[in-house]
Coordinates of C-alpha atoms and ligand atoms in Angstrom, one line a residue:
M1 CA -50.4 -17.8 36.5
N2 CA -48.1 -20.8 35.1
V3 CA -49.8 -23.7 33.3
H4 CA -50.2 -25.6 36.4
A5 CA -51.9 -23.1 38.2
A6 CA -54.2 -22.0 35.8
A7 CA -55.0 -26.3 35.7
L8 CA -55.9 -25.4 39.4
A9 CA -57.7 -22.8 38.9
E10 CA -60.3 -25.0 36.7
A11 CA -60.9 -27.3 39.0
H12 CA -63.7 -27.9 41.1
L13 CA -63.4 -26.5 44.1
P14 CA -63.3 -28.9 47.6
D15 CA -66.5 -27.4 48.8
E16 CA -68.9 -27.8 46.0
Q17 CA -67.5 -31.7 46.8
T18 CA -68.6 -31.8 50.3
S19 CA -71.9 -29.6 49.2
A20 CA -71.9 -32.7 46.7
F21 CA -71.3 -35.1 49.0
A22 CA -74.1 -33.6 51.8
R23 CA -76.9 -33.9 48.8
D24 CA -76.4 -37.4 47.9
A25 CA -75.7 -39.1 50.7
V26 CA -79.2 -37.4 52.4
E27 CA -80.7 -38.2 49.6
D28 CA -79.5 -42.0 49.3
L29 CA -79.6 -42.7 52.7
S30 CA -83.4 -42.1 52.8
R31 CA -84.1 -44.6 50.1
H32 CA -85.7 -48.2 50.3
P33 CA -82.7 -49.8 50.4
K34 CA -80.5 -47.7 51.5
R35 CA -77.5 -46.7 49.5
L36 CA -73.9 -44.9 49.8
S37 CA -72.3 -44.4 46.6
P38 CA -68.5 -46.1 46.2
K39 CA -66.9 -42.8 45.3
Y40 CA -67.6 -41.0 48.6
F41 CA -65.0 -44.0 50.1
Y42 CA -62.1 -42.2 48.7
D43 CA -60.7 -40.0 51.5
T44 CA -57.5 -39.2 52.4
T45 CA -57.5 -42.4 55.0
G46 CA -60.4 -44.2 52.5
S47 CA -57.7 -44.1 49.7
E48 CA -55.1 -45.2 52.1
L49 CA -57.5 -48.6 53.1
F50 CA -57.3 -48.9 49.6
E51 CA -54.0 -49.5 48.4
A52 CA -53.8 -51.6 51.6
I53 CA -56.7 -53.7 49.3
T54 CA -54.8 -53.7 46.6
R55 CA -51.5 -55.3 48.9
L56 CA -53.9 -58.6 50.0
P57 CA -53.4 -61.7 49.0
E58 CA -56.8 -62.4 48.4
Y59 CA -57.2 -58.8 46.1
Y60 CA -55.5 -60.6 43.4
P61 CA -56.7 -57.8 40.6
T62 CA -54.2 -54.6 41.1
R63 CA -51.4 -57.5 41.0
T64 CA -53.0 -59.2 37.6
E65 CA -54.1 -55.9 35.8
L66 CA -49.7 -54.5 36.7
S67 CA -48.4 -57.8 35.1
I68 CA -50.5 -57.5 32.1
L69 CA -49.4 -53.8 31.8
K70 CA -46.1 -55.1 32.1
D71 CA -46.3 -57.4 30.4
R72 CA -48.4 -56.0 27.6
A73 CA -45.9 -52.4 27.6
G74 CA -44.4 -52.6 24.6
E75 CA -48.0 -53.6 22.3
I76 CA -50.1 -50.7 25.1
A77 CA -46.7 -48.0 24.2
A78 CA -47.9 -48.8 20.6
F79 CA -51.6 -47.8 20.7
V80 CA -50.3 -44.9 23.1
A81 CA -50.2 -42.0 20.3
R82 CA -46.8 -40.1 20.3
A83 CA -47.1 -36.8 22.7
A84 CA -50.1 -37.4 23.9
A85 CA -52.3 -35.9 26.3
L86 CA -53.0 -39.5 29.3
V87 CA -56.3 -39.0 31.3
E88 CA -57.0 -41.2 34.0
F89 CA -59.7 -41.0 35.0
G90 CA -60.0 -41.5 38.6
A91 CA -55.7 -41.5 39.4
G92 CA -55.0 -43.0 42.6
A93 CA -51.5 -44.6 43.1
T94 CA -49.3 -43.6 40.4
T95 CA -48.4 -47.0 39.6
K96 CA -50.0 -48.1 37.2
V97 CA -49.6 -45.1 35.0
R98 CA -45.6 -45.8 36.1
L99 CA -45.5 -48.8 33.6
L100 CA -47.0 -46.8 31.0
L101 CA -44.3 -43.3 31.3
Q102 CA -41.6 -45.5 31.5
K103 CA -42.8 -46.6 27.7
C104 CA -44.7 -44.2 26.4
A105 CA -43.2 -40.3 25.1
I106 CA -46.5 -38.6 26.4
G107 CA -46.7 -34.8 26.0
A108 CA -48.1 -34.5 30.0
Y109 CA -50.2 -36.7 32.5
V110 CA -53.9 -35.5 33.9
P111 CA -55.3 -37.2 36.7
V112 CA -58.2 -36.1 37.3
D113 CA -59.7 -37.3 40.3
I114 CA -62.3 -36.1 42.7
S115 CA -60.1 -36.4 46.6
G116 CA -57.8 -33.3 44.7
D117 CA -55.1 -33.4 48.0
F118 CA -53.9 -36.9 47.3
I119 CA -53.1 -36.8 43.7
R120 CA -51.6 -33.4 43.8
S121 CA -49.2 -35.3 46.6
Q122 CA -49.4 -38.0 43.5
A123 CA -48.1 -35.4 40.5
D124 CA -45.4 -34.1 42.9
G125 CA -44.0 -37.8 42.7
L126 CA -44.4 -38.4 39.4
R127 CA -43.2 -34.8 38.4
K128 CA -39.5 -35.6 40.9
D129 CA -39.2 -39.1 39.4
F130 CA -40.0 -37.7 35.4
P131 CA -38.5 -34.1 35.9
S132 CA -39.8 -33.4 31.8
L133 CA -43.4 -34.5 31.9
A134 CA -46.0 -32.4 32.1
V135 CA -48.2 -33.5 35.1
Y136 CA -51.9 -30.9 35.7
P137 CA -53.5 -32.2 38.3
V138 CA -57.6 -32.4 37.6
A139 CA -60.0 -32.2 40.9
A140 CA -63.0 -33.4 39.4
D141 CA -65.9 -36.0 39.0
F142 CA -65.0 -37.9 36.5
T143 CA -68.5 -39.1 36.3
A144 CA -69.6 -35.9 35.5
P145 CA -68.4 -33.2 32.6
F146 CA -65.3 -31.3 32.9
V147 CA -63.1 -29.5 31.8
L148 CA -59.3 -30.4 30.6
P149 CA -56.2 -28.1 31.7
K150 CA -56.0 -25.9 28.3
A151 CA -52.8 -27.4 27.8
T152 CA -53.5 -30.1 26.6
A153 CA -55.3 -28.4 23.8
G154 CA -53.3 -29.2 20.7
M155 CA -52.9 -32.8 22.0
P156 CA -54.4 -36.5 21.4
K157 CA -55.6 -37.4 23.7
V158 CA -55.6 -41.4 25.9
G159 CA -57.8 -42.0 27.9
F160 CA -56.4 -44.7 30.9
F161 CA -58.9 -46.7 32.8
P162 CA -57.4 -49.5 35.1
G163 CA -58.1 -50.8 37.9
S164 CA -61.9 -51.9 36.9
T165 CA -63.5 -49.3 38.1
V166 CA -65.7 -49.1 35.4
G167 CA -67.1 -52.2 37.7
N168 CA -68.2 -49.4 40.0
F169 CA -71.7 -48.2 37.5
E170 CA -74.5 -49.3 36.8
P171 CA -73.5 -51.1 32.9
H172 CA -76.2 -48.2 31.2
E173 CA -74.1 -45.8 33.7
A174 CA -70.6 -47.3 32.2
C175 CA -72.8 -47.2 28.9
R176 CA -72.7 -43.2 29.5
F177 CA -69.3 -42.7 31.2
L178 CA -67.5 -44.0 28.4
R179 CA -69.8 -42.1 25.4
G180 CA -69.1 -38.8 27.9
A181 CA -65.0 -39.9 27.9
R182 CA -65.2 -40.2 24.0
E183 CA -66.5 -36.3 23.9
I184 CA -64.3 -35.0 26.7
L185 CA -60.5 -37.3 24.9
G186 CA -62.3 -35.6 21.3
E187 CA -61.6 -37.0 18.1
Q188 CA -59.6 -39.9 17.4
A189 CA -59.3 -40.2 21.0
R190 CA -58.4 -43.2 22.4
M191 CA -58.8 -45.7 25.0
I192 CA -56.8 -48.4 27.4
I193 CA -59.0 -49.1 29.2
G194 CA -59.0 -52.8 33.1
V195 CA -61.7 -54.2 33.1
D196 CA -62.0 -57.6 35.8
L197 CA -64.0 -60.8 34.7
E198 CA -66.3 -63.2 35.5
K199 CA -64.4 -66.1 38.1
D200 CA -65.5 -69.0 40.0
E201 CA -67.3 -67.3 43.2
R202 CA -65.0 -68.5 45.4
V203 CA -62.0 -66.3 44.3
L204 CA -64.0 -63.3 44.3
Y205 CA -66.1 -63.4 47.9
S206 CA -61.9 -64.3 49.2
A207 CA -60.9 -61.0 47.2
Y208 CA -63.8 -58.8 48.7
N209 CA -63.7 -60.5 52.3
D210 CA -60.1 -60.6 53.5
P211 CA -59.5 -62.0 56.5
A212 CA -57.5 -58.9 57.9
G213 CA -60.8 -57.1 57.9
M214 CA -59.0 -54.3 55.4
T215 CA -62.4 -54.5 53.8
A216 CA -64.4 -54.4 56.2
R217 CA -62.3 -51.6 57.7
F218 CA -62.7 -49.6 53.9
N219 CA -66.1 -49.9 53.8
L220 CA -66.8 -48.8 56.9
N221 CA -64.7 -45.9 56.8
V222 CA -67.3 -44.0 54.2
L223 CA -69.3 -43.7 58.3
V224 CA -66.9 -42.5 59.6
R225 CA -66.1 -40.0 56.8
I226 CA -69.7 -39.1 57.0
N227 CA -69.3 -38.6 61.1
R228 CA -66.4 -36.0 59.9
E229 CA -67.4 -34.0 57.1
L230 CA -70.9 -33.9 57.3
G231 CA -71.1 -33.9 61.5
G232 CA -72.9 -37.5 61.5
N233 CA -73.5 -39.7 64.5
F234 CA -72.6 -43.4 63.1
D235 CA -71.7 -45.7 65.9
T236 CA -69.4 -47.7 63.5
T237 CA -69.3 -50.9 65.8
A238 CA -73.2 -50.7 65.2
F239 CA -72.5 -52.1 61.6
T240 CA -70.9 -55.0 59.9
H241 CA -69.2 -55.4 56.5
R242 CA -71.2 -57.7 54.0
A243 CA -69.8 -58.7 50.8
I244 CA -72.1 -61.2 48.4
Y245 CA -71.6 -62.4 44.7
N246 CA -74.9 -60.9 42.7
R247 CA -74.6 -64.5 40.3
E248 CA -77.8 -62.9 38.3
Q249 CA -76.4 -59.7 38.0
H250 CA -72.7 -60.6 37.8
R251 CA -71.6 -58.3 40.7
I252 CA -69.9 -58.5 43.5
E253 CA -72.4 -56.4 46.6
M254 CA -70.6 -54.7 49.3
H255 CA -73.1 -53.7 52.3
L256 CA -73.0 -52.2 55.7
I257 CA -75.4 -53.8 58.3
S258 CA -77.1 -53.0 60.7
K259 CA -76.0 -54.6 63.5
K260 CA -79.7 -53.1 65.7
A261 CA -82.3 -51.3 65.4
Q262 CA -81.2 -47.6 65.3
T263 CA -81.2 -43.5 64.3
V264 CA -78.3 -42.3 63.2
R265 CA -78.3 -38.2 62.4
M266 CA -76.6 -36.3 59.9
L267 CA -77.0 -31.9 58.7
G268 CA -80.1 -31.8 61.0
T269 CA -82.5 -35.0 58.9
S270 CA -82.5 -38.5 61.2
F271 CA -82.3 -42.5 59.4
S272 CA -83.6 -45.4 61.1
F273 CA -82.4 -48.4 60.9
R274 CA -84.5 -51.8 61.6
Q275 CA -82.2 -54.4 62.9
G276 CA -80.6 -55.8 59.4
E277 CA -80.4 -53.2 57.1
T278 CA -78.2 -52.5 54.8
I279 CA -76.3 -49.6 53.2
H280 CA -75.5 -51.2 49.9
T281 CA -71.9 -48.8 49.5
E282 CA -70.7 -50.2 46.2
N283 CA -71.0 -52.9 43.7
S284 CA -68.1 -54.1 40.8
Y285 CA -69.6 -55.5 37.7
K286 CA -67.4 -58.4 36.6
Y287 CA -67.1 -59.1 32.7
S288 CA -66.4 -60.9 30.1
I289 CA -64.6 -60.1 27.0
E290 CA -67.2 -60.6 25.2
R291 CA -69.6 -58.8 26.9
F292 CA -67.4 -56.3 28.1
G293 CA -66.9 -55.7 24.0
A294 CA -70.7 -55.4 23.1
L295 CA -70.7 -52.5 25.9
A296 CA -67.1 -50.7 24.8
R297 CA -69.0 -50.9 20.8
G298 CA -72.9 -49.2 22.6
S299 CA -71.1 -46.7 23.9
G300 CA -69.4 -44.8 20.7
W301 CA -65.7 -47.0 21.2
K302 CA -64.0 -49.8 18.8
V303 CA -61.8 -52.6 20.0
C304 CA -58.9 -53.0 18.5
E305 CA -57.3 -54.9 21.0
S306 CA -58.2 -57.3 24.8
W307 CA -55.2 -58.4 26.8
T308 CA -56.4 -60.7 29.8
D309 CA -53.3 -62.8 31.5
D310 CA -52.8 -66.6 31.8
A311 CA -55.3 -67.0 34.0
G312 CA -57.6 -65.2 33.2
M313 CA -58.6 -63.1 36.1
F314 CA -58.4 -60.3 34.7
S315 CA -58.5 -57.9 31.9
V316 CA -56.4 -54.4 29.7
H317 CA -58.7 -53.4 26.4
A318 CA -57.8 -51.4 23.7
L319 CA -60.2 -48.6 21.5
L320 CA -60.8 -46.4 19.9
A321 CA -63.5 -44.0 18.8
S322 CA -65.5 -44.9 16.2
A323 CA -66.7 -42.6 14.1
Ligands
AVJ1 C1 -61.5 -49.9 42.6 C2 -64.0 -50.2 42.0 C3 -61.8 -51.6 41.1 O1 -64.0 -52.8 43.3 O2 -62.5 -53.9 43.4 C4 -62.5 -53.8 46.4 C5 -63.1 -51.3 44.6 N1 -64.0 -52.4 46.9 N2 -62.7 -54.0 47.6 C6 -63.6 -53.4 43.4 C7 -62.8 -52.7 46.0 C8 -63.8 -53.6 47.6 C9 -62.8 -51.6 43.5 N3 -62.2 -50.4 41.9

């Protein structure tokens, strides 16, 4: 078995993920209010819909973060240790990591994502363009502890967590994630993390209620996925997408609202909906530089650098494990 196959063998099995999805979906739809975890948005269709969202004129985070990564590529490369293993948490498209790879002498790239098929195909594309780069995809839920490929054992580790995915966590979960990442990455760990910033509510609102309806399709796709993978019978036309800004909690909330009273079956269980009842599908927390800094410091990291774009829309932070 070559090192790549060994890394795959260490990864979680897909059916293990399906049963986690089943367990979480039944539990979360039995709660009041009902909810679903945003980590289940990203099946193949969901990952593609998210890529389409990133190209919308209203959805500023991806292109703003890319501009920061481009403008600061030299400084970021200097921060990423030579021959380090770059561990990307929740790797989707490889656009952002390509920017770092062009500037840094990376020892290995370890994309970690729940959507195994998607990262494996992305990894193949990367190997073509960077033939000398060792790529070890890990199909795992990065919100839980996972094992790094053995081939990276001797290398310094740098975490890469772009896209403000950290905003999907409750603040206490973000703290637990950052502590866990430090644990997985080991002594001397470094981390590059992208964090969306608080801003005019109208800008936030448009980014999550796009007129093309792409975000609505992305949100509804989780019901399509339940139907396919968990034998559900959701009528996706009987639910409607809603995103609101919750000012007190500094977060965008996404909901799926039941258009009528209805009962849906999944895995032998019935779930009743009142008209107007919501499934809360996502929180997207927005931070100030100061509040994110406080979160990082309280989670075992020292903030070395915080970069933003000129308009102050988005931030990228360089973190170093604190003693
Ligand atoms: C990938 C979690 C950063 O919160 O902006 C996009 C997901 N949800 N549109 C975000 C998302 C609706 C996205 N993150």
